Short mmCIF file of N, CA, C and O in Angstrom, two decimals:
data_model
loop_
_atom_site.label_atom_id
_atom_site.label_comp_id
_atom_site.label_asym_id
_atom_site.label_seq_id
_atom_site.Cartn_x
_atom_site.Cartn_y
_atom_site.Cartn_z
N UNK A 30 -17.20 1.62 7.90
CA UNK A 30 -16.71 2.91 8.32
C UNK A 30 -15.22 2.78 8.59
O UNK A 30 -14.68 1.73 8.93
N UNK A 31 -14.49 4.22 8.38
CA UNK A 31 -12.61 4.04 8.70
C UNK A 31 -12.19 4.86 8.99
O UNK A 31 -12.38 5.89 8.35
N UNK A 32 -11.41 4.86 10.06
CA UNK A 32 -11.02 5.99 10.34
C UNK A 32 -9.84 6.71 9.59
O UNK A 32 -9.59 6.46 8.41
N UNK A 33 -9.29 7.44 10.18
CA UNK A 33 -8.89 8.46 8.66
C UNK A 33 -7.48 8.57 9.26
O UNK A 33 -6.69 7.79 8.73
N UNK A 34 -6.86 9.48 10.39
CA UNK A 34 -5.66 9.75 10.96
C UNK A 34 -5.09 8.48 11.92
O UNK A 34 -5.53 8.08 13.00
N UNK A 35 -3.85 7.96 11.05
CA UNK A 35 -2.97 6.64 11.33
C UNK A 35 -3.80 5.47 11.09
O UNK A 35 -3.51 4.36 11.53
N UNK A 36 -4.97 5.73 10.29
CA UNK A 36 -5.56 4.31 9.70
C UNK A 36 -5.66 4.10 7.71
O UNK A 36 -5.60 3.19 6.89
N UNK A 37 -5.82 5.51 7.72
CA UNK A 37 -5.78 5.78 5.75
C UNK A 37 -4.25 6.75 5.59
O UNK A 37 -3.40 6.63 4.71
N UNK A 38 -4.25 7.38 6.35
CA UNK A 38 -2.91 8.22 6.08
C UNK A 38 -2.29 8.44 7.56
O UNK A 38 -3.02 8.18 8.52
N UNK A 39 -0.89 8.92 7.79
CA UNK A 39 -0.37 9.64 8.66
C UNK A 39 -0.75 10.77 8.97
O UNK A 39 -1.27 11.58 8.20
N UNK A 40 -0.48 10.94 10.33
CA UNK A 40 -1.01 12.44 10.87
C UNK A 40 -0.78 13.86 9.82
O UNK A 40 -1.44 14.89 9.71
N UNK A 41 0.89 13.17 8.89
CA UNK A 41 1.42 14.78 8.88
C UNK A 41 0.95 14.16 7.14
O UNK A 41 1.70 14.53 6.24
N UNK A 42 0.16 13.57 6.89
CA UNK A 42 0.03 13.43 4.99
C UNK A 42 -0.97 13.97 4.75
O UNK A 42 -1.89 13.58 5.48
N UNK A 43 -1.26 14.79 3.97
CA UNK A 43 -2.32 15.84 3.17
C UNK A 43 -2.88 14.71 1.71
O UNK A 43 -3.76 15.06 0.93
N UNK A 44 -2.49 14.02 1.67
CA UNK A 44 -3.02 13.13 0.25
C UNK A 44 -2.84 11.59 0.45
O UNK A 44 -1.80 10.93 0.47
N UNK A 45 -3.50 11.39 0.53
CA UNK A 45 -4.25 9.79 0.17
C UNK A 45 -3.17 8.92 -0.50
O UNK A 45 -3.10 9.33 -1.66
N UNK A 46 -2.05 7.66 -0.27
CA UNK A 46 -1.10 7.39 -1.10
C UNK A 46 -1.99 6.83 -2.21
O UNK A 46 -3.22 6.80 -2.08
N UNK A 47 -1.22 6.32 -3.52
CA UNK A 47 -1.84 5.65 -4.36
C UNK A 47 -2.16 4.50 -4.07
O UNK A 47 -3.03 4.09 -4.84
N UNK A 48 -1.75 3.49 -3.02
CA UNK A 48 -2.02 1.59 -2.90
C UNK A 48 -3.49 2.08 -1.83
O UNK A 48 -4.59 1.66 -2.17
N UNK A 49 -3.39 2.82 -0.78
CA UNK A 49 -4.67 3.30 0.01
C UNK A 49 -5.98 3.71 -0.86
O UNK A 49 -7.13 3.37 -0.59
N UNK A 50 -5.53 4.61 -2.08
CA UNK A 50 -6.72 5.18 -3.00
C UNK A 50 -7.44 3.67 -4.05
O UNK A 50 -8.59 3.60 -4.47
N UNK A 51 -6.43 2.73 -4.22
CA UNK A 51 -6.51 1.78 -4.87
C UNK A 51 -7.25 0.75 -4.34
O UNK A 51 -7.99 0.12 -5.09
N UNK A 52 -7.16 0.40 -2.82
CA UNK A 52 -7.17 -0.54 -1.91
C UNK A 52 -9.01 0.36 -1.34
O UNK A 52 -9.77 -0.44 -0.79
N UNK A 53 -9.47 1.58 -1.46
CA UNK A 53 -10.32 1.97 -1.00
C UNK A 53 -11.51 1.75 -2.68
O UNK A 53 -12.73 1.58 -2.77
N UNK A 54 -10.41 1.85 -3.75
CA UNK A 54 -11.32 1.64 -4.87
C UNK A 54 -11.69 -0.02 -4.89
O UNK A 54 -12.86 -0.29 -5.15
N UNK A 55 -11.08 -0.75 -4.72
CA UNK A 55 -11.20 -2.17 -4.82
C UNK A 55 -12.27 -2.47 -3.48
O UNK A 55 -13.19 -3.19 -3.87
N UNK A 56 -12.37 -2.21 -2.38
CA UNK A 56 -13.35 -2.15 -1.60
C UNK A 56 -14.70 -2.47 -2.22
O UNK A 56 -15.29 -3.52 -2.45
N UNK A 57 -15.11 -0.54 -2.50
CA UNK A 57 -15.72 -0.15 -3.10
C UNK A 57 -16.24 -0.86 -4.30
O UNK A 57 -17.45 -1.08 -4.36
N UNK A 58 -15.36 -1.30 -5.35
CA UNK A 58 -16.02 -1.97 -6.33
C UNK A 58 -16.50 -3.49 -5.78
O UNK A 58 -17.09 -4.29 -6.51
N UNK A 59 -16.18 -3.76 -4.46
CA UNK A 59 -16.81 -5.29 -3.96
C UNK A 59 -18.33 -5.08 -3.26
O UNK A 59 -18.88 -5.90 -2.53
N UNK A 60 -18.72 -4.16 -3.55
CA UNK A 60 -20.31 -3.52 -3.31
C UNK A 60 -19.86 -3.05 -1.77
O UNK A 60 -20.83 -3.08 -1.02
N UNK A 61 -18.76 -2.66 -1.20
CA UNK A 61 -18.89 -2.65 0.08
C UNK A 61 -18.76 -0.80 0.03
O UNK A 61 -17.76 -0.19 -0.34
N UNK A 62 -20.19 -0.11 0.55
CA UNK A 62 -20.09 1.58 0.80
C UNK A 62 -18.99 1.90 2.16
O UNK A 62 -18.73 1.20 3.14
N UNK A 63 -18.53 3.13 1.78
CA UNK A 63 -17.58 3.26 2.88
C UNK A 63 -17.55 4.71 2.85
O UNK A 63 -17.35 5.52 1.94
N UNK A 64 -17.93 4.85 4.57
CA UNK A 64 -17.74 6.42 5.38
C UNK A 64 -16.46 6.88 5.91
O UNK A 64 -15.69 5.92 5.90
N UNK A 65 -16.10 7.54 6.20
CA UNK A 65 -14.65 7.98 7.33
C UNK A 65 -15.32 8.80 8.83
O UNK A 65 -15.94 9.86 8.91
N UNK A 66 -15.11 8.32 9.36
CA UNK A 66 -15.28 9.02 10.44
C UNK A 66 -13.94 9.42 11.25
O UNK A 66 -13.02 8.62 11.39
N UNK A 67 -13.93 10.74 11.79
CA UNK A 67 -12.29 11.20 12.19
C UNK A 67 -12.88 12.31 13.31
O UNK A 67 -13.73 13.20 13.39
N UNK A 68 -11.69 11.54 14.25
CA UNK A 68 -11.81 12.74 15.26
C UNK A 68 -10.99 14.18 15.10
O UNK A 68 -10.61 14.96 15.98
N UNK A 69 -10.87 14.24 13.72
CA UNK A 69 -9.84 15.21 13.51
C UNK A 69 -10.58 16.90 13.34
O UNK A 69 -11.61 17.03 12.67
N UNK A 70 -10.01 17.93 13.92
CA UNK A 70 -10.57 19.23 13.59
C UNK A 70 -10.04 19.90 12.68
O UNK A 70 -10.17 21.13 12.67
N UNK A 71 -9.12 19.02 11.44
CA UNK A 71 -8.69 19.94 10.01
C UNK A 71 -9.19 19.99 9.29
O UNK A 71 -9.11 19.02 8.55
N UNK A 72 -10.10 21.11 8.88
CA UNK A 72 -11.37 21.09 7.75
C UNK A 72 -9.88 20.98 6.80
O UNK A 72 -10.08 20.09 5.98
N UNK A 73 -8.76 21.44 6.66
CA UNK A 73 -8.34 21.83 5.38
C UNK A 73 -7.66 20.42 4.84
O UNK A 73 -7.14 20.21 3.74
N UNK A 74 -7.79 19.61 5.83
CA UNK A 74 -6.86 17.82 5.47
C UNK A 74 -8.12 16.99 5.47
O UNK A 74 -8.32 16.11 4.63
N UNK A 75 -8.73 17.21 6.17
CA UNK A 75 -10.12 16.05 6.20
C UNK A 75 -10.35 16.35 4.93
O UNK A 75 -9.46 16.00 4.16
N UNK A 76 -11.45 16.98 4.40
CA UNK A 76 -12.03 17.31 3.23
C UNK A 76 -11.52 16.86 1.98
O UNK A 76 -11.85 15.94 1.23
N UNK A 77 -10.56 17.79 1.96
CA UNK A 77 -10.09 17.56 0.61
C UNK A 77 -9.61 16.06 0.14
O UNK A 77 -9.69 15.58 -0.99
N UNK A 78 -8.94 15.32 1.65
CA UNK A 78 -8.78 14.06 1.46
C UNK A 78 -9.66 12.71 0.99
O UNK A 78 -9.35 11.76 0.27
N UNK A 79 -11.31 13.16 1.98
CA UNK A 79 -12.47 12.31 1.89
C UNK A 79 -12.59 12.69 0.16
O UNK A 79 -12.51 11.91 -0.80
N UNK A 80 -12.82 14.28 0.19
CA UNK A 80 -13.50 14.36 -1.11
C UNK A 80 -12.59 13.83 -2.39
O UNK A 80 -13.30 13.29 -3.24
N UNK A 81 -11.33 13.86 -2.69
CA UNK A 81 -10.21 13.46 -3.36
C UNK A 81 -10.72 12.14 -3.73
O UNK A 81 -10.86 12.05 -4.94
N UNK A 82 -11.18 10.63 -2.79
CA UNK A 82 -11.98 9.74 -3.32
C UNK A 82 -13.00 9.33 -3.42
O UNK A 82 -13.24 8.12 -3.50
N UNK A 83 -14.18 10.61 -3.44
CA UNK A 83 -15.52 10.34 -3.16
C UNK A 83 -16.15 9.72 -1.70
O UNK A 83 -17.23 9.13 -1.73
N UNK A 84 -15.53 9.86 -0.61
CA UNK A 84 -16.30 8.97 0.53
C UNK A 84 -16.66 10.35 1.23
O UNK A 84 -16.07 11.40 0.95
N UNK A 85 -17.85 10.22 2.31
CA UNK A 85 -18.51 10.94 2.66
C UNK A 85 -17.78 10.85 3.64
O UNK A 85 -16.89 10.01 3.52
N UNK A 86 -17.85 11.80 5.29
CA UNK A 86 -17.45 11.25 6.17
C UNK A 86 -17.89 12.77 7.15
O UNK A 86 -18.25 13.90 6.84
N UNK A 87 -17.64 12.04 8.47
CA UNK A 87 -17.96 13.15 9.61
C UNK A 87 -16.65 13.11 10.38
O UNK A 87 -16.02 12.13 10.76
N UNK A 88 -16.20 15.19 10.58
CA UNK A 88 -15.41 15.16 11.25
C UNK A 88 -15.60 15.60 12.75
O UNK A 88 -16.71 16.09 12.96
N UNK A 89 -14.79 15.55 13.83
CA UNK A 89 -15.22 16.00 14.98
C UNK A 89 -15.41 15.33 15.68
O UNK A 89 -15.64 15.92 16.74
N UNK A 90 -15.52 13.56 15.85
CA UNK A 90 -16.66 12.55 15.93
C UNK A 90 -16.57 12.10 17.49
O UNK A 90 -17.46 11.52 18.13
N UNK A 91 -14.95 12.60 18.08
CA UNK A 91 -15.46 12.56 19.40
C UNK A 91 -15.50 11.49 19.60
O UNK A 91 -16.39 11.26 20.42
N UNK A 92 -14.77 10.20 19.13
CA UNK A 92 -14.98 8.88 19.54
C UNK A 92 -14.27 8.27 20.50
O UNK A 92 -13.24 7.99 19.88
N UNK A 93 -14.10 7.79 21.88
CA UNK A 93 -14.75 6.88 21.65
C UNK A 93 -16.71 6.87 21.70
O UNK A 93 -17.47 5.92 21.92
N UNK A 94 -16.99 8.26 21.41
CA UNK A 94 -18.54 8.16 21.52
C UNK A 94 -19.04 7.34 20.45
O UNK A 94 -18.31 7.26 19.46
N UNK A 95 -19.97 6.80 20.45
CA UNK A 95 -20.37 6.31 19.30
C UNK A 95 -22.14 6.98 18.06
O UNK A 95 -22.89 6.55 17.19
N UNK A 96 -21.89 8.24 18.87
CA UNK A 96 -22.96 9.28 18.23
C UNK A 96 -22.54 9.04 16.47
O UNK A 96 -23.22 8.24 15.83
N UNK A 97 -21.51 9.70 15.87
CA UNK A 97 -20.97 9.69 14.40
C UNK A 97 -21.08 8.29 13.98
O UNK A 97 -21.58 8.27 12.86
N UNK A 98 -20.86 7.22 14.37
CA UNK A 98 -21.18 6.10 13.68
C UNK A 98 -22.85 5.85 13.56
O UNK A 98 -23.57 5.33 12.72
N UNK A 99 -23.03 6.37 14.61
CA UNK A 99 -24.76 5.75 14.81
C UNK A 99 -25.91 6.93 13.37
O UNK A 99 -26.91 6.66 12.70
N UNK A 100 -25.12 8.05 13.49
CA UNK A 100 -25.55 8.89 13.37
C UNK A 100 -25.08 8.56 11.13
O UNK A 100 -25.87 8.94 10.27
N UNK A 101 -23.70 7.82 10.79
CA UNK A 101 -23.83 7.69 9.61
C UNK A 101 -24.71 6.49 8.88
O UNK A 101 -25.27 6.24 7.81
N UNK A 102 -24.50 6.03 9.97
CA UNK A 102 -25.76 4.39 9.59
C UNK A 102 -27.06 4.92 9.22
O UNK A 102 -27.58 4.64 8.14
N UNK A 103 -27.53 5.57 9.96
CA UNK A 103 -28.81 6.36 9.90
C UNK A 103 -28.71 6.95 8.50
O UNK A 103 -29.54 6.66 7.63
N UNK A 104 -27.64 7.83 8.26
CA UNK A 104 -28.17 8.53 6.79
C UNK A 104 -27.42 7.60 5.67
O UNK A 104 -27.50 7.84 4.47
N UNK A 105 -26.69 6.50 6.23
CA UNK A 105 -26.83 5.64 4.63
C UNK A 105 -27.69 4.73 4.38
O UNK A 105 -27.74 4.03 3.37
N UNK A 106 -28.77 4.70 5.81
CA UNK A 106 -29.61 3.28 5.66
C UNK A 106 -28.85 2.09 6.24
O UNK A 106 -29.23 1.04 5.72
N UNK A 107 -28.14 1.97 6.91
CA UNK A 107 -27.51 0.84 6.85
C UNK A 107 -27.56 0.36 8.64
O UNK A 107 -27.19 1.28 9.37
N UNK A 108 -27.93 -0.87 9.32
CA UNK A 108 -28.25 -1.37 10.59
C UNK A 108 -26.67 -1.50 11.51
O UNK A 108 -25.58 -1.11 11.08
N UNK A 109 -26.82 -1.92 12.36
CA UNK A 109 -25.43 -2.76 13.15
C UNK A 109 -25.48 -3.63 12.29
O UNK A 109 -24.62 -3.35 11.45
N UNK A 110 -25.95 -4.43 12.06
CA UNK A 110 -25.56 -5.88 11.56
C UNK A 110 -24.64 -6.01 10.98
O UNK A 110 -23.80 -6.91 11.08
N UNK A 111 -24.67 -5.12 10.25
CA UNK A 111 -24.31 -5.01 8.43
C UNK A 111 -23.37 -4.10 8.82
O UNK A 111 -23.46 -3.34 7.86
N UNK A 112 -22.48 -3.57 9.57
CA UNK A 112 -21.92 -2.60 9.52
C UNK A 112 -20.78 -2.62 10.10
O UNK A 112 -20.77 -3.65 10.78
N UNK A 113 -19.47 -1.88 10.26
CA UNK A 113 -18.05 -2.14 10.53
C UNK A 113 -17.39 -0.38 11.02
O UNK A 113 -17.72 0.72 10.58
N UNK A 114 -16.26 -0.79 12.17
CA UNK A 114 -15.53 0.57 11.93
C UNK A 114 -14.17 0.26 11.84
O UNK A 114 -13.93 -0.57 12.71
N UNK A 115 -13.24 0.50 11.24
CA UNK A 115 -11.77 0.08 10.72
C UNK A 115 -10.75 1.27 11.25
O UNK A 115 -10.48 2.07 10.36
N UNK A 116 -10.02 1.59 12.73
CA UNK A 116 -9.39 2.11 12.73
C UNK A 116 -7.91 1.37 13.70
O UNK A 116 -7.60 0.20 13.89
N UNK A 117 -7.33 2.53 14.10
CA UNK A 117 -6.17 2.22 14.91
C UNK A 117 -5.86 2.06 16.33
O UNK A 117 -4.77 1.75 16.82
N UNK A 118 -6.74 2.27 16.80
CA UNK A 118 -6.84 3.06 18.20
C UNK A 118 -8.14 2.10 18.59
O UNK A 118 -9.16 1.95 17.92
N UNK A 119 -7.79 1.43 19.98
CA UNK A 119 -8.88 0.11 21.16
C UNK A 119 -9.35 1.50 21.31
O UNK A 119 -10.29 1.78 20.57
N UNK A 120 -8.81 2.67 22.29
CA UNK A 120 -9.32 3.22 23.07
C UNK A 120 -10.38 4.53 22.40
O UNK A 120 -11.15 5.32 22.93
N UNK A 121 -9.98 4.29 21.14
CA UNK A 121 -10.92 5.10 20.14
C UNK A 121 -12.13 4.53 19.36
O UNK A 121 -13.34 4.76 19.35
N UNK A 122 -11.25 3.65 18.69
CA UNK A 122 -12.31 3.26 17.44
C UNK A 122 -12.63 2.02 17.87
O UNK A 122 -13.55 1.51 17.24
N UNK A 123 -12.12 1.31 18.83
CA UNK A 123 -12.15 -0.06 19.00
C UNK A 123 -13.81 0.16 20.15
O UNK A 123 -14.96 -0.20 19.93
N UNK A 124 -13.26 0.82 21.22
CA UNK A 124 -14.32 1.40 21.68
C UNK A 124 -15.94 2.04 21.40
O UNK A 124 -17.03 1.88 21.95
N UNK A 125 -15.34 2.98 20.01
CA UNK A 125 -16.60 3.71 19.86
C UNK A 125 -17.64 2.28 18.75
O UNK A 125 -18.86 2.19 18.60
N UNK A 126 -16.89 1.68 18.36
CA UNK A 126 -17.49 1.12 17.39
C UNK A 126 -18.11 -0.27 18.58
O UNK A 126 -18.98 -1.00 18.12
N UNK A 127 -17.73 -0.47 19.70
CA UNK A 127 -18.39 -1.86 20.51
C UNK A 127 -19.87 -0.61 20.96
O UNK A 127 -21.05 -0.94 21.04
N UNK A 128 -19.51 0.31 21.11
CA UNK A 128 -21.16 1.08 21.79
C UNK A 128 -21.86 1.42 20.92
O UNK A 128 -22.91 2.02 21.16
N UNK A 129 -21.45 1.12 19.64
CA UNK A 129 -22.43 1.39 18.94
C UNK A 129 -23.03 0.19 18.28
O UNK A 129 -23.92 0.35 17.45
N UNK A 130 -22.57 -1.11 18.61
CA UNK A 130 -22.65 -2.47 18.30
C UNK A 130 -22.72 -2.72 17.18
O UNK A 130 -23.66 -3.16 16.53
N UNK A 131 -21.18 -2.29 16.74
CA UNK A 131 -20.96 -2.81 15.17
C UNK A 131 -19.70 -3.46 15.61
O UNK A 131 -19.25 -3.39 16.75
N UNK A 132 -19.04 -4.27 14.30
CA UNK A 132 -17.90 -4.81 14.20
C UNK A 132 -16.91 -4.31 14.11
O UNK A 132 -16.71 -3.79 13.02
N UNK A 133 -15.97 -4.21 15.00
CA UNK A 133 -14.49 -3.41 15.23
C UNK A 133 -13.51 -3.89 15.12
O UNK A 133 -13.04 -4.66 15.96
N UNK A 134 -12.81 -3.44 13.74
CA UNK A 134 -11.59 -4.06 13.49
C UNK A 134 -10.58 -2.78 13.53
O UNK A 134 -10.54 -1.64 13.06
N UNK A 135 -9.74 -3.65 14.40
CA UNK A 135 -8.29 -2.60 14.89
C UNK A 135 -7.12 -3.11 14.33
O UNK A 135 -6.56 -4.19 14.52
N UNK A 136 -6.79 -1.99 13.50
CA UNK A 136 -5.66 -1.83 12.61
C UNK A 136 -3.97 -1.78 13.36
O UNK A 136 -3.90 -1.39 14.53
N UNK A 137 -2.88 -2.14 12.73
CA UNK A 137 -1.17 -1.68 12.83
C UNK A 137 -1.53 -0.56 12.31
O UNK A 137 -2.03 -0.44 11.19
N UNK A 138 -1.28 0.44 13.18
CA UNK A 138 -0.80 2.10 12.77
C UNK A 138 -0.21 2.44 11.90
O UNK A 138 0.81 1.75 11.79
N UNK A 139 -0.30 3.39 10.97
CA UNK A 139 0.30 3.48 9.56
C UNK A 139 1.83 4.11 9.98
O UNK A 139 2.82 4.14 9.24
N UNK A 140 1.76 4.55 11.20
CA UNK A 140 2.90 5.42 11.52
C UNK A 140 3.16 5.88 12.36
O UNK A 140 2.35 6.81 12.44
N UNK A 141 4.22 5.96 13.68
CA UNK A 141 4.35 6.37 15.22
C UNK A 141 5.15 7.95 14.50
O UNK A 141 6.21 8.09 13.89
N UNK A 142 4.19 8.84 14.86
CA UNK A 142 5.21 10.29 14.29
C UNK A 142 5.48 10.93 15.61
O UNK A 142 6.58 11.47 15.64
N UNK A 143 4.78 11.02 16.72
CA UNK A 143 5.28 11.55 17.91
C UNK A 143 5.15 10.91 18.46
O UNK A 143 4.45 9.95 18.14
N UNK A 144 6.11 11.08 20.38
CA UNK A 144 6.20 10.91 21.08
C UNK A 144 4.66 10.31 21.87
O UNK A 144 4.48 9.11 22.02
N UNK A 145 3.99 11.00 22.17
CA UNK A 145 2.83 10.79 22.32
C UNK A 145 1.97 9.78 22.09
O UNK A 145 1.66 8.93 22.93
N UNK A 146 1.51 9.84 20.86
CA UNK A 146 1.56 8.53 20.22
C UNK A 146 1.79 7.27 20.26
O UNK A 146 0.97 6.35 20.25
N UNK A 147 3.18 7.25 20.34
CA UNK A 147 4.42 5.73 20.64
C UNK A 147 3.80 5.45 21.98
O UNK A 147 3.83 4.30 22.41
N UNK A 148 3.04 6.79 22.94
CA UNK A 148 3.10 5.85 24.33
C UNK A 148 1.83 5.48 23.99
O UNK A 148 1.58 4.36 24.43
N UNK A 149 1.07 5.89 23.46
CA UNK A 149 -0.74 5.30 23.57
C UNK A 149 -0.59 4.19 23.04
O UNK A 149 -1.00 3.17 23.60
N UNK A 150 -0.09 4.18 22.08
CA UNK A 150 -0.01 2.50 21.54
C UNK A 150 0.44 1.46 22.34
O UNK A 150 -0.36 0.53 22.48
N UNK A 151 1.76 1.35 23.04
CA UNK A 151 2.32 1.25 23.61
C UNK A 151 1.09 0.56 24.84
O UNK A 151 0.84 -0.63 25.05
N UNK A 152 0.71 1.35 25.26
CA UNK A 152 -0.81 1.53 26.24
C UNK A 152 -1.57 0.21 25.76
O UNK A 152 -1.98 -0.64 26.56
N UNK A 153 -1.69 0.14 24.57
CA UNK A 153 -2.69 -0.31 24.05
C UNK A 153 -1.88 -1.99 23.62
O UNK A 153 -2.54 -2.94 23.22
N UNK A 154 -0.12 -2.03 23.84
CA UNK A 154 -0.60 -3.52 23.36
C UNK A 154 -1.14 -4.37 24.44
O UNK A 154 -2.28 -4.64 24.05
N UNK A 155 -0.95 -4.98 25.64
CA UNK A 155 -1.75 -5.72 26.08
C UNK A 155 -3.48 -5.95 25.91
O UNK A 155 -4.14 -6.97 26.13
N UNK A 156 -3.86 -4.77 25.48
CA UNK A 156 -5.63 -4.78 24.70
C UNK A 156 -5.53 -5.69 23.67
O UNK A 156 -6.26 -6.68 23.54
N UNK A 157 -4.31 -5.25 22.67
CA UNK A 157 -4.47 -6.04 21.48
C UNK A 157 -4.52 -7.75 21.59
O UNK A 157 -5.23 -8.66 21.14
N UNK A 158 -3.46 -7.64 22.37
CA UNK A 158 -3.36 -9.60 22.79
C UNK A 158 -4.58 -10.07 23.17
O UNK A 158 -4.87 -11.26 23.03
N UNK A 159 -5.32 -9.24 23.65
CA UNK A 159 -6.81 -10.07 24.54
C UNK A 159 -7.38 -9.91 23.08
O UNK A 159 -8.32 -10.65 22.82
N UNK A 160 -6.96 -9.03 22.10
CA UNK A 160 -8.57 -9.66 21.56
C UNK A 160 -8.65 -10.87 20.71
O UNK A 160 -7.67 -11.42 20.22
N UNK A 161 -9.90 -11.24 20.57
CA UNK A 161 -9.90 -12.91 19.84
C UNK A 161 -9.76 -13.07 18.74
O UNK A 161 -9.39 -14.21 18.49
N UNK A 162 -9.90 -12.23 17.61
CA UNK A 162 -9.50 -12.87 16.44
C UNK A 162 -8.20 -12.22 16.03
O UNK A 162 -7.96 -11.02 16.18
N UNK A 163 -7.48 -13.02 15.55
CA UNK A 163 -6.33 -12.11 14.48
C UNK A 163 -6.12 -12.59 13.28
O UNK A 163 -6.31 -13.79 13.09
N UNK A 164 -5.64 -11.62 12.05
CA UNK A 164 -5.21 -12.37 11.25
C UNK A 164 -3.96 -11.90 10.83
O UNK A 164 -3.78 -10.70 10.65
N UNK A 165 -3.41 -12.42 10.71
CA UNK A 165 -1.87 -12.24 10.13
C UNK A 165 -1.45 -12.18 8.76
O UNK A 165 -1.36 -13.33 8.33
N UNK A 166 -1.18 -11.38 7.95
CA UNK A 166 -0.51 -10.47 6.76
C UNK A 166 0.57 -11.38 6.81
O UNK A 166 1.40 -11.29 7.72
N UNK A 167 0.69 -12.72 5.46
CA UNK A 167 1.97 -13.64 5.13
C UNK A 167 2.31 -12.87 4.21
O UNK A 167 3.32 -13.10 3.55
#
């Protein structure tokens, strides 16, 4: 599962870049299925974006709950075990995805566009340092 706003695109991008559409096709062709889940309320950017590369996804999701993840496992068949959420945000996705006891990998933000923003992150690096694995992009 991935989240969608500052993990696949920027807040203010309406289209999917080409290395993201590429990087979601190469996934995909490694047998790995992939949902979006977004706490976002833009039917008119969500949609067209999910649908633009075929991935299914739920918007609204309200995370850090972990209802929308639990709730896409269920209709793809697929357990915790076996399962992942890929976004930007401890206090979102890092969160919703530990209550729903899947594997949570927390992303570098595609992009600080507001004020706002810059401070949550901000918020959030000492989270990042505690957590245990990293890997580093040579």
């Amino acid at each position: 599962m991935l989240d969608l706003d500052n993990t696949l695109a920027a807040y203010d991008e309406h289209v999917l870049s080409d290395n993201i559409v590429q990087w979601l096709d190469d996934i995909r062709n490694s047998g790995i299925e992939l949902f979006i889940i977004s706490n976002s309320t833009r039917k008119k950017r969500v949609g067209p974006m999910c649908d633009s590369v075929g991935i299914k996804y739920i918007m609204q999701a309200f995370k850090p709950s972990p209802k929308s993840l639990l709730d896409a496992m269920k209709a793809e068949g697929y357990s915790r075990e076996v399962s992942a959420l890929a976004g930007d945000q401890i206090v979102t996705d890092g969160i919703a995805a530990n209550k729903a006891g899947v594997f949570s990998i927390v992303i570098r933000p595609r992009h600080f566009s507001n004020p706002f923003l810059a401070i949550r992150y901000a918020f959030e690096v000492p989270l990042r340092a505690l957590c245990k694995n990293k890997f580093k992009v040579k």
